[in-house]
C-alpha cells in the first residue's frame, strides 16, 4: 500500500464502502504515514461536516406561513406580494424624472448656446449683406473713396 | 403506498379541511430537508418547501397511487429546488463570494499559508461545510441528486431509484462516480 493507493480509496475508507482487507491496509498505512494521516483527518472531517447541518429544524411557523401563501394564491384580489414592475414603479418614475430634468438642462444649455451662436452669425451676415448693399463695409468704403478720389 | 397516505390523499381530494394540515405536519421535515440539502440556505429552502406543498394541494388529483406519497414529495422537492438553483445561480455565486471574502482565509482555495490551511484545528466546521458544498455543487446534476439523497437524506439506493425513476445499477453508478469526483476535488483542495 502506497500514498497514491490510499488517496484513491480514501472516501471508500471513510464511508466504509470498500472491502475490509483494503480498509485494513489503508489503516496500517495511515498509522505510519503522517501526510496521509493529515489528509485523512481533513477529508474525513469535511466529508462528514454536513451531518450536523442537516439536523436543522423546520420553522415553527412553517404551516402558518404556508397557509397564508396558499390563501394569497387562491384569492387573486388579495395581492400581498406585488409584481416586481409595480414595486419598481416609484424607482422607475424617479429615474425618469431625473433623466427628464437632466435632458432638459442639457438640451436647454446646448440649444441656447447654439441659438445665440447661430443668431450672432446670422446677424453678422445680415449686417454685412446690408452694409455691402449700402457700401458700408470696409472694402466698399475703400472702393467708394477710390472711386471719388480717382474721379 | 401506506394506508394512511392513501386515506390522507383521498381526504385531500374530498376537500377535507384538516387533511392538508396533517399532510404538512407529517411531511414538512422531509420536504424542507430535501430542499435544504440541495439549496443549503434555510430561508430559500423554506420558501421552496412551501411551494412543494402548494403544488401538492393544487395537483393532488394527479397523484398516481402506484408510487409512495413520499416518493412524489421527493420528486417535487428536487425539481423545485433544482429550478431554484438554476434560476438563482448569480445569488449562489454572490453568497459563496460573501463567505469567501467575509470568512476565514482558510476558505480561500488559493491561500498560500499551507500550515494553517492544512491544520484541522484552524479550519472550523462551517468552513468545512462550505468546502464540501462547493465540491458537491460542482458535480453533474444527476450525480449531485443521487449523492445528496443518499448521504444527506439517507435514502437507500432502491428509494433513490424510485425517486429518480432510474434503475438500481444507474443509481449505484451515479453515486460511485459522485464519490470519485468528490474525492478528487477534496484531495486537490487539501493537498495544494
Ligand atoms: Zn501515505
Short mmCIF file of C-alpha atoms and ligand atoms in Angstrom, two decimals:
data_model
loop_
_atom_site.label_atom_id
_atom_site.label_comp_id
_atom_site.label_asym_id
_atom_site.label_seq_id
_atom_site.Cartn_x
_atom_site.Cartn_y
_atom_site.Cartn_z
CA UNK A 1 0.00 0.00 0.00
CA UNK A 2 1.39 3.41 -1.01
CA UNK A 3 0.17 7.01 -0.60
CA UNK A 4 -1.41 7.02 -4.07
CA UNK A 5 -3.48 3.91 -3.35
CA UNK A 6 -4.66 5.44 -0.07
CA UNK A 7 -5.81 8.59 -1.86
CA UNK A 8 -7.66 6.59 -4.50
CA UNK A 9 -9.73 4.86 -1.80
CA UNK A 10 -9.99 7.48 0.89
CA UNK A 11 -13.75 8.21 0.57
CA UNK A 12 -14.48 4.46 0.46
CA UNK A 13 -12.37 4.09 3.61
CA UNK A 14 -14.24 6.96 5.30
CA UNK A 15 -17.74 5.69 4.50
CA UNK A 16 -16.81 2.00 4.89
CA UNK A 17 -17.75 1.10 1.32
CA UNK A 18 -14.51 -0.74 0.43
CA UNK A 19 -13.58 -4.36 1.25
CA UNK A 20 -12.33 -4.93 4.79
CA UNK A 21 -8.91 -6.18 3.62
CA UNK A 22 -8.31 -2.92 1.70
CA UNK A 23 -9.59 -0.92 4.63
CA UNK A 24 -7.15 -2.66 6.99
CA UNK A 25 -4.22 -1.93 4.64
CA UNK A 26 -5.19 1.76 4.49
CA UNK A 27 -5.48 1.94 8.25
CA UNK A 28 -1.99 0.45 8.57
CA UNK A 29 -0.55 2.94 6.07
CA UNK A 30 -2.23 5.94 7.73
CA UNK A 31 -0.76 4.81 11.06
CA UNK A 32 2.76 5.16 9.68
CA UNK A 33 2.42 7.98 7.11
CA UNK A 34 1.96 11.50 8.52
CA UNK A 35 0.98 13.08 5.22
CA UNK A 36 -1.80 10.52 4.56
CA UNK A 37 -2.93 10.74 8.19
CA UNK A 38 -3.37 14.52 7.88
CA UNK A 39 -5.14 14.17 4.53
CA UNK A 40 -7.46 11.55 6.03
CA UNK A 41 -8.26 13.79 9.03
CA UNK A 42 -9.12 16.75 6.79
CA UNK A 43 -11.13 14.87 4.19
CA UNK A 44 -12.97 12.83 6.81
CA UNK A 45 -13.94 15.94 8.82
CA UNK A 46 -15.04 17.78 5.66
CA UNK A 47 -16.88 14.83 4.13
CA UNK A 48 -18.87 14.39 7.34
CA UNK A 49 -19.37 18.11 8.01
CA UNK A 50 -22.88 18.18 6.52
CA UNK A 51 -24.32 15.78 9.08
CA UNK A 52 -24.92 18.35 11.81
CA UNK A 53 -26.27 20.92 9.37
CA UNK A 54 -29.00 18.55 8.18
CA UNK A 55 -30.31 18.45 11.75
CA UNK A 56 -31.59 21.99 11.16
CA UNK A 57 -35.13 22.43 12.48
CA UNK A 58 -38.17 23.33 10.42
CA UNK A 59 -39.51 26.80 11.19
CA UNK A 60 -42.32 26.53 13.81
CA UNK A 61 -44.41 28.94 11.70
CA UNK A 62 -43.98 26.84 8.57
CA UNK A 63 -47.64 25.86 8.33
CA UNK A 64 -48.97 29.34 9.22
CA UNK A 65 -46.84 30.90 6.50
CA UNK A 66 -47.78 28.21 4.03
CA UNK A 67 -51.48 28.71 4.77
CA UNK A 68 -51.12 32.46 4.19
CA UNK A 69 -49.22 31.88 0.95
CA UNK A 70 -51.89 29.49 -0.24
CA UNK A 71 -54.69 31.91 0.68
CA UNK A 72 -52.97 34.69 -1.25
CA UNK A 73 -52.61 32.39 -4.22
CA UNK A 74 -56.23 31.30 -4.12
CA UNK A 75 -57.70 34.80 -3.91
CA UNK A 76 -56.40 36.89 -6.80
CA UNK A 77 -57.78 40.15 -5.36
CA UNK A 78 -55.53 39.86 -2.29
CA UNK A 79 -52.16 40.74 -3.62
CA UNK A 80 -49.64 40.73 -0.83
CA UNK A 81 -46.59 40.45 -2.99
CA UNK A 82 -46.92 42.96 -5.82
CA UNK A 83 -45.25 42.27 -9.13
CA UNK A 84 -41.67 43.41 -9.50
CA UNK A 85 -42.66 46.05 -12.06
CA UNK A 86 -45.14 47.53 -9.56
CA UNK A 87 -42.65 47.52 -6.76
CA UNK A 88 -40.14 49.21 -9.02
CA UNK A 89 -42.61 51.84 -10.23
CA UNK A 90 -41.56 54.60 -7.77
CA UNK A 91 -37.90 53.93 -8.58
CA UNK A 92 -38.56 53.96 -12.33
CA UNK A 93 -40.60 57.18 -12.00
CA UNK A 94 -37.80 58.80 -10.00
CA UNK A 95 -35.19 57.76 -12.54
CA UNK A 96 -37.37 59.05 -15.40
CA UNK A 97 -37.88 62.41 -13.68
CA UNK A 98 -34.15 62.81 -13.05
CA UNK A 99 -33.40 61.77 -16.66
CA UNK A 100 -36.02 64.21 -17.94
CA UNK A 101 -34.61 67.10 -15.90
CA UNK A 102 -31.04 66.28 -16.91
CA UNK A 103 -32.04 66.01 -20.56
CA UNK A 104 -33.92 69.29 -20.29
CA UNK A 105 -30.93 71.04 -18.75
CA UNK A 106 -28.56 69.52 -21.30
CA UNK A 107 -30.72 70.36 -24.30
CA UNK A 108 -31.56 73.78 -22.91
CA UNK A 109 -27.91 74.67 -22.44
CA UNK A 110 -26.75 73.36 -25.80
CA UNK A 111 -29.65 74.78 -27.77
CA UNK A 112 -29.39 78.22 -26.22
CA UNK A 113 -25.62 78.38 -26.85
CA UNK A 114 -26.16 77.14 -30.38
CA UNK A 115 -29.01 79.58 -30.97
CA UNK A 116 -27.02 82.53 -29.63
CA UNK A 117 -24.03 81.49 -31.71
CA UNK A 118 -26.25 80.91 -34.69
CA UNK A 119 -28.02 84.24 -34.12
CA UNK A 120 -24.66 86.02 -33.91
CA UNK A 121 -23.56 84.51 -37.23
CA UNK A 122 -26.91 85.31 -38.79
CA UNK A 123 -26.83 88.89 -37.54
CA UNK A 124 -23.25 89.45 -38.74
CA UNK A 125 -24.18 88.03 -42.13
CA UNK A 126 -27.24 90.26 -42.28
CA UNK A 127 -25.31 93.40 -41.31
CA UNK A 128 -22.61 92.55 -43.85
CA UNK A 129 -25.21 92.00 -46.52
CA UNK A 130 -26.88 95.31 -45.75
CA UNK A 131 -23.55 97.03 -45.42
CA UNK A 132 -22.29 95.76 -48.74
CA UNK A 133 -25.63 96.65 -50.25
CA UNK A 134 -25.29 100.22 -48.98
CA UNK A 135 -21.44 100.36 -49.32
CA UNK A 136 -20.84 100.48 -45.60
CA UNK A 137 -18.26 97.70 -45.20
CA UNK A 138 -14.56 98.46 -45.11
CA UNK A 139 -13.99 97.18 -48.63
CA UNK A 140 -16.93 99.02 -50.10
CA UNK A 141 -15.93 102.25 -48.31
CA UNK A 142 -12.45 101.93 -49.74
CA UNK A 143 -13.72 101.33 -53.21
CA UNK A 144 -16.02 104.35 -52.77
CA UNK A 145 -13.12 106.55 -51.67
CA UNK A 146 -11.03 105.30 -54.54
CA UNK A 147 -13.90 105.98 -56.83
CA UNK A 148 -14.27 109.59 -55.63
CA UNK A 149 -10.57 110.44 -55.37
CA UNK A 150 -9.93 108.92 -58.73
CA UNK A 151 -12.72 110.94 -60.10
CA UNK B 1 -48.38 3.16 -0.64
CA UNK B 2 -49.30 3.12 3.05
CA UNK B 3 -52.99 3.14 4.00
CA UNK B 4 -52.60 6.37 5.94
CA UNK B 5 -51.15 8.10 2.86
CA UNK B 6 -53.97 6.78 0.68
CA UNK B 7 -56.52 8.00 3.20
CA UNK B 8 -54.84 11.36 3.50
CA UNK B 9 -54.80 11.80 -0.27
CA UNK B 10 -58.45 10.80 -0.51
CA UNK B 11 -59.40 13.27 2.22
CA UNK B 12 -57.46 15.98 0.40
CA UNK B 13 -59.30 15.17 -2.84
CA UNK B 14 -62.57 15.34 -0.88
CA UNK B 15 -61.54 18.81 0.36
CA UNK B 16 -61.30 17.73 3.99
CA UNK B 17 -60.13 20.89 5.78
CA UNK B 18 -57.77 19.21 8.25
CA UNK B 19 -56.18 16.81 5.73
CA UNK B 20 -53.80 19.41 4.30
CA UNK B 21 -52.55 20.42 7.73
CA UNK B 22 -51.98 16.76 8.63
CA UNK B 23 -50.10 16.16 5.41
CA UNK B 24 -47.87 19.18 6.00
CA UNK B 25 -47.16 18.27 9.60
CA UNK B 26 -46.33 14.73 8.60
CA UNK B 27 -44.02 15.61 5.72
CA UNK B 28 -42.72 19.17 6.32
CA UNK B 29 -39.46 17.89 7.75
CA UNK B 30 -38.83 15.52 4.82
CA UNK B 31 -39.65 18.21 2.24
CA UNK B 32 -37.78 21.02 3.97
CA UNK B 33 -34.63 18.93 4.48
CA UNK B 34 -34.65 17.67 0.90
CA UNK B 35 -34.83 21.26 -0.32
CA UNK B 36 -32.29 22.42 2.25
CA UNK B 37 -29.79 19.68 1.41
CA UNK B 38 -29.78 20.82 -2.22
CA UNK B 39 -30.12 24.59 -1.74
CA UNK B 40 -28.18 24.97 1.54
CA UNK B 41 -30.00 28.15 2.52
CA UNK B 42 -32.73 27.82 5.14
CA UNK B 43 -34.96 30.74 4.09
CA UNK B 44 -34.89 29.76 0.43
CA UNK B 45 -35.40 26.10 1.34
CA UNK B 46 -38.44 27.01 3.45
CA UNK B 47 -39.88 29.04 0.61
CA UNK B 48 -39.39 26.19 -1.87
CA UNK B 49 -40.76 23.63 0.62
CA UNK B 50 -43.95 25.73 0.87
CA UNK B 51 -44.20 25.80 -2.91
CA UNK B 52 -43.91 21.99 -2.86
CA UNK B 53 -46.97 21.71 -0.60
CA UNK B 54 -48.87 24.26 -2.69
CA UNK B 55 -48.21 22.13 -5.76
CA UNK B 56 -49.39 19.05 -3.84
CA UNK B 57 -52.54 20.91 -2.84
CA UNK B 58 -53.22 22.03 -6.40
CA UNK B 59 -52.39 18.79 -8.17
CA UNK B 60 -53.47 16.15 -5.66
CA UNK B 61 -55.92 14.79 -8.26
CA UNK B 62 -53.00 13.90 -10.49
CA UNK B 63 -51.28 11.80 -7.83
CA UNK B 64 -50.70 8.27 -9.09
CA UNK B 65 -51.41 5.73 -6.41
CA UNK B 66 -48.72 3.38 -7.68
CA UNK B 67 -45.93 5.40 -6.07
CA UNK B 68 -45.49 6.30 -2.41
CA UNK B 69 -46.56 9.77 -1.30
CA UNK B 70 -43.03 10.43 0.00
CA UNK B 71 -41.58 9.49 -3.43
CA UNK B 72 -43.90 12.02 -5.06
CA UNK B 73 -42.93 14.67 -2.49
CA UNK B 74 -39.21 13.99 -3.03
CA UNK B 75 -39.66 14.39 -6.79
CA UNK B 76 -41.48 17.71 -6.50
CA UNK B 77 -39.00 18.96 -3.87
CA UNK B 78 -35.99 18.02 -6.04
CA UNK B 79 -37.46 19.58 -9.20
CA UNK B 80 -38.38 22.79 -7.43
CA UNK B 81 -35.01 23.02 -5.67
CA UNK B 82 -33.09 22.45 -8.90
CA UNK B 83 -35.21 25.06 -10.70
CA UNK B 84 -34.49 27.47 -7.88
CA UNK B 85 -30.76 26.76 -8.12
CA UNK B 86 -30.81 27.23 -11.91
CA UNK B 87 -32.73 30.50 -11.63
CA UNK B 88 -30.58 31.86 -8.82
CA UNK B 89 -27.10 30.93 -9.98
CA UNK B 90 -25.95 34.53 -9.52
CA UNK B 91 -27.36 34.61 -5.98
CA UNK B 92 -25.49 31.43 -5.04
CA UNK B 93 -22.32 32.88 -6.53
CA UNK B 94 -22.75 36.09 -4.51
CA UNK B 95 -23.28 34.06 -1.32
CA UNK B 96 -20.17 31.98 -1.97
CA UNK B 97 -18.23 35.17 -2.64
CA UNK B 98 -19.54 36.71 0.59
CA UNK B 99 -18.41 33.67 2.55
CA UNK B 100 -15.17 33.65 0.60
CA UNK B 101 -14.31 37.28 1.40
CA UNK B 102 -16.06 37.58 4.74
CA UNK B 103 -14.90 34.27 6.13
CA UNK B 104 -11.55 32.97 7.28
CA UNK B 105 -8.58 32.92 4.93
CA UNK B 106 -8.57 29.15 5.09
CA UNK B 107 -11.70 29.13 2.97
CA UNK B 108 -9.66 30.57 0.14
CA UNK B 109 -8.68 27.78 -2.24
CA UNK B 110 -5.59 29.69 -3.31
CA UNK B 111 -4.40 30.55 0.16
CA UNK B 112 -0.65 30.38 0.49
CA UNK B 113 -0.42 29.62 4.18
CA UNK B 114 -0.22 25.86 3.86
CA UNK B 115 0.31 25.21 7.56
CA UNK B 116 -2.87 26.91 8.68
CA UNK B 117 -4.61 25.64 5.56
CA UNK B 118 -3.82 22.02 6.37
CA UNK B 119 -4.31 22.22 10.08
CA UNK B 120 -7.71 20.82 11.08
CA UNK B 121 -7.65 22.96 14.23
CA UNK B 122 -7.74 26.20 12.26
CA UNK B 123 -10.49 25.18 9.88
CA UNK B 124 -13.79 25.25 11.62
CA UNK B 125 -16.89 23.28 10.94
CA UNK B 126 -18.64 25.97 8.86
CA UNK B 127 -15.72 26.32 6.53
CA UNK B 128 -15.53 22.58 6.04
CA UNK B 129 -19.21 22.57 5.16
CA UNK B 130 -18.54 25.31 2.63
CA UNK B 131 -15.69 23.31 1.09
CA UNK B 132 -17.94 20.25 0.82
CA UNK B 133 -20.81 22.35 -0.54
CA UNK B 134 -18.61 23.80 -3.27
CA UNK B 135 -17.44 20.30 -4.19
CA UNK B 136 -21.00 18.89 -4.23
CA UNK B 137 -22.27 21.89 -6.23
CA UNK B 138 -19.69 21.22 -8.90
CA UNK B 139 -20.96 17.67 -9.52
CA UNK B 140 -23.10 16.92 -12.59
CA UNK B 141 -26.80 17.34 -11.67
CA UNK B 142 -27.79 13.64 -11.57
CA UNK B 143 -24.72 12.70 -9.51
CA UNK B 144 -25.49 15.56 -7.17
CA UNK B 145 -29.12 14.49 -6.66
CA UNK B 146 -28.27 10.81 -6.13
CA UNK B 147 -25.38 11.58 -3.78
CA UNK B 148 -27.40 14.15 -1.77
CA UNK B 149 -30.38 11.82 -1.40
CA UNK B 150 -28.10 9.01 -0.26
CA UNK B 151 -25.71 10.83 2.04
CA UNK B 152 -27.80 13.64 3.50
CA UNK B 153 -31.40 12.45 3.15
CA UNK B 154 -30.24 8.93 3.98
CA UNK B 155 -32.31 7.25 1.27
CA UNK B 156 -31.44 3.72 0.19
CA UNK B 157 -30.31 3.07 -3.39
CA UNK B 158 -33.69 1.47 -4.06
CA UNK B 159 -35.58 4.55 -2.80
CA UNK B 160 -33.35 6.83 -4.87
CA UNK B 161 -34.03 4.68 -7.94
CA UNK B 162 -37.77 5.17 -7.35
CA UNK B 163 -37.49 8.91 -6.80
CA UNK B 164 -35.21 9.47 -9.79
CA UNK B 165 -37.03 6.89 -11.93
CA UNK B 166 -33.77 5.12 -12.74
CA UNK B 167 -32.55 1.53 -12.49
CA UNK B 168 -30.76 0.43 -9.34
CA UNK B 169 -27.50 -0.04 -11.27
CA UNK B 170 -27.73 3.51 -12.66
CA UNK B 171 -28.09 4.88 -9.14
CA UNK B 172 -25.12 2.80 -7.95
CA UNK B 173 -23.05 4.11 -10.83
CA UNK B 174 -24.12 7.74 -10.22
CA UNK B 175 -23.22 7.58 -6.53
CA UNK B 176 -19.91 5.82 -7.24
CA UNK B 177 -18.92 8.46 -9.79
CA UNK B 178 -20.07 11.24 -7.45
CA UNK B 179 -17.83 9.91 -4.68
CA UNK B 180 -14.84 9.58 -7.01
CA UNK B 181 -15.35 13.16 -8.20
CA UNK B 182 -15.68 14.46 -4.64
CA UNK B 183 -12.60 12.50 -3.58
CA UNK B 184 -10.62 14.08 -6.42
CA UNK B 185 -11.84 17.59 -5.54
CA UNK B 186 -11.19 17.23 -1.81
CA UNK B 187 -7.70 15.75 -2.34
CA UNK B 188 -6.86 18.60 -4.71
CA UNK B 189 -8.14 21.08 -2.15
CA UNK B 190 -6.25 19.69 0.84
CA UNK B 191 -3.06 18.71 -0.97
CA UNK B 192 -2.46 22.04 -2.68
ZN1 LIG C 1 1.00 7.98 2.66
#
